Amino acid sequence: MGEAESLDPRLVAHLRHLEVERRLAPRTLTLYRDAFVRLQGFAAGGSVDLATVETMHVRRFAARLHAGGLAPRTIAVALAAWRGFYRRLGDDGLVT
């Protein structure tokens, strides 16, 4: 996964989970990694830890993706990736 190593360890662990346990296709993993890079960048830019991101942040991040000219499908993939990440953190008791 190369660039994923510069990601937050929680994101890297989730990508590994998706690769090994969920067996997502390589292209899907690439799209999700890109979504996680964006998520991490938005969180860092707002001085928000990934574990404290709230719905209002996600809405703001999605609006920035839209304003940046990304296609609706790309935004939908990013939101799906983020939702899965936060669902897993919630399942592990790391976020509410």
mmCIF file of C-alpha atoms in Angstrom:
data_model
loop_
_atom_site.group_PDB
_atom_site.id
_atom_site.type_symbol
_atom_site.label_atom_id
_atom_site.label_comp_id
_atom_site.label_asym_id
_atom_site.label_seq_id
_atom_site.Cartn_x
_atom_site.Cartn_y
_atom_site.Cartn_z
ATOM 1 C CA MET A 1 0.000 0.000 0.000
ATOM 2 C CA GLY A 2 3.025 2.312 -0.115
ATOM 3 C CA GLU A 3 1.700 5.802 0.635
ATOM 4 C CA ALA A 4 -0.693 4.449 3.236
ATOM 5 C CA GLU A 5 2.240 4.170 5.618
ATOM 6 C CA SER A 6 2.171 7.986 6.059
ATOM 7 C CA LEU A 7 -1.426 7.711 7.191
ATOM 8 C CA ASP A 8 -2.586 7.666 10.774
ATOM 9 C CA PRO A 9 -2.045 4.151 12.184
ATOM 10 C CA ARG A 10 -5.813 3.748 12.687
ATOM 11 C CA LEU A 11 -6.400 4.366 8.998
ATOM 12 C CA VAL A 12 -3.597 1.995 8.031
ATOM 13 C CA ALA A 13 -5.063 -0.700 10.284
ATOM 14 C CA HIS A 14 -8.474 -0.215 8.709
ATOM 15 C CA LEU A 15 -7.020 -0.467 5.198
ATOM 16 C CA ARG A 16 -5.286 -3.702 6.188
ATOM 17 C CA HIS A 17 -8.573 -5.005 7.583
ATOM 18 C CA LEU A 18 -10.289 -4.180 4.296
ATOM 19 C CA GLU A 19 -7.522 -5.847 2.323
ATOM 20 C CA VAL A 20 -7.090 -9.010 4.376
ATOM 21 C CA GLU A 21 -10.425 -9.695 6.043
ATOM 22 C CA ARG A 22 -12.850 -8.040 3.653
ATOM 23 C CA ARG A 23 -10.734 -8.844 0.559
ATOM 24 C CA LEU A 24 -11.571 -5.634 -1.252
ATOM 25 C CA ALA A 25 -10.305 -5.285 -4.798
ATOM 26 C CA PRO A 26 -7.010 -3.423 -5.282
ATOM 27 C CA ARG A 27 -8.762 -0.554 -7.109
ATOM 28 C CA THR A 28 -11.256 -0.159 -4.269
ATOM 29 C CA LEU A 29 -8.418 -0.117 -1.747
ATOM 30 C CA THR A 30 -6.722 2.614 -3.764
ATOM 31 C CA LEU A 31 -9.911 4.685 -3.819
ATOM 32 C CA TYR A 32 -10.384 4.190 -0.086
ATOM 33 C CA ARG A 33 -6.752 5.094 0.630
ATOM 34 C CA ASP A 34 -7.233 8.309 -1.354
ATOM 35 C CA ALA A 35 -10.396 9.026 0.653
ATOM 36 C CA PHE A 36 -8.486 8.471 3.895
ATOM 37 C CA VAL A 37 -5.689 10.802 2.772
ATOM 38 C CA ARG A 38 -8.337 13.468 2.198
ATOM 39 C CA LEU A 39 -10.034 12.746 5.534
ATOM 40 C CA GLN A 40 -6.746 12.988 7.391
ATOM 41 C CA GLY A 41 -5.888 16.232 5.586
ATOM 42 C CA PHE A 42 -9.243 17.810 6.383
ATOM 43 C CA ALA A 43 -8.997 16.751 10.034
ATOM 44 C CA ALA A 44 -5.438 18.060 10.348
ATOM 45 C CA GLY A 45 -6.401 21.318 8.640
ATOM 46 C CA GLY A 46 -9.169 21.795 11.165
ATOM 47 C CA SER A 47 -7.003 20.700 14.099
ATOM 48 C CA VAL A 48 -9.419 17.849 14.766
ATOM 49 C CA ASP A 49 -8.255 14.403 15.814
ATOM 50 C CA LEU A 50 -9.730 11.626 13.709
ATOM 51 C CA ALA A 51 -11.375 10.163 16.817
ATOM 52 C CA THR A 52 -13.218 13.412 17.525
ATOM 53 C CA VAL A 53 -14.579 14.074 14.028
ATOM 54 C CA GLU A 54 -18.314 14.705 14.229
ATOM 55 C CA THR A 55 -21.138 14.787 11.701
ATOM 56 C CA MET A 56 -20.726 18.530 11.188
ATOM 57 C CA HIS A 57 -17.081 17.974 10.228
ATOM 58 C CA VAL A 58 -17.966 15.261 7.736
ATOM 59 C CA ARG A 59 -20.582 17.510 6.147
ATOM 60 C CA ARG A 60 -18.025 20.292 5.863
ATOM 61 C CA PHE A 61 -15.446 17.883 4.395
ATOM 62 C CA ALA A 62 -17.981 16.608 1.847
ATOM 63 C CA ALA A 63 -18.845 20.185 0.887
ATOM 64 C CA ARG A 64 -15.154 20.862 0.303
ATOM 65 C CA LEU A 65 -14.920 17.803 -1.932
ATOM 66 C CA HIS A 66 -17.887 19.093 -3.921
ATOM 67 C CA ALA A 67 -16.476 22.616 -4.097
ATOM 68 C CA GLY A 68 -13.195 21.117 -5.271
ATOM 69 C CA GLY A 69 -14.959 19.786 -8.322
ATOM 70 C CA LEU A 70 -14.966 16.089 -7.469
ATOM 71 C CA ALA A 71 -17.582 13.977 -9.181
ATOM 72 C CA PRO A 72 -20.577 12.839 -7.122
ATOM 73 C CA ARG A 73 -19.430 9.208 -7.437
ATOM 74 C CA THR A 74 -15.993 10.081 -6.037
ATOM 75 C CA ILE A 75 -17.602 11.890 -3.125
ATOM 76 C CA ALA A 76 -19.909 8.918 -2.514
ATOM 77 C CA VAL A 77 -16.918 6.552 -2.420
ATOM 78 C CA ALA A 78 -15.125 8.841 0.035
ATOM 79 C CA LEU A 79 -18.176 8.985 2.297
ATOM 80 C CA ALA A 80 -18.536 5.194 2.169
ATOM 81 C CA ALA A 81 -14.879 4.781 3.117
ATOM 82 C CA TRP A 82 -15.168 7.254 5.977
ATOM 83 C CA ARG A 83 -18.407 5.686 7.237
ATOM 84 C CA GLY A 84 -16.806 2.237 7.301
ATOM 85 C CA PHE A 85 -13.792 3.562 9.162
ATOM 86 C CA TYR A 86 -15.903 5.239 11.832
ATOM 87 C CA ARG A 87 -18.217 2.248 12.109
ATOM 88 C CA ARG A 88 -15.188 0.060 12.809
ATOM 89 C CA LEU A 89 -13.842 2.532 15.383
ATOM 90 C CA GLY A 90 -17.264 2.503 17.020
ATOM 91 C CA ASP A 91 -17.375 -1.310 17.029
ATOM 92 C CA ASP A 92 -13.975 -1.276 18.732
ATOM 93 C CA GLY A 93 -15.240 1.231 21.333
ATOM 94 C CA LEU A 94 -12.823 3.936 20.181
ATOM 95 C CA VAL A 95 -15.530 6.472 19.261
ATOM 96 C CA THR A 96 -19.141 6.985 20.255
#
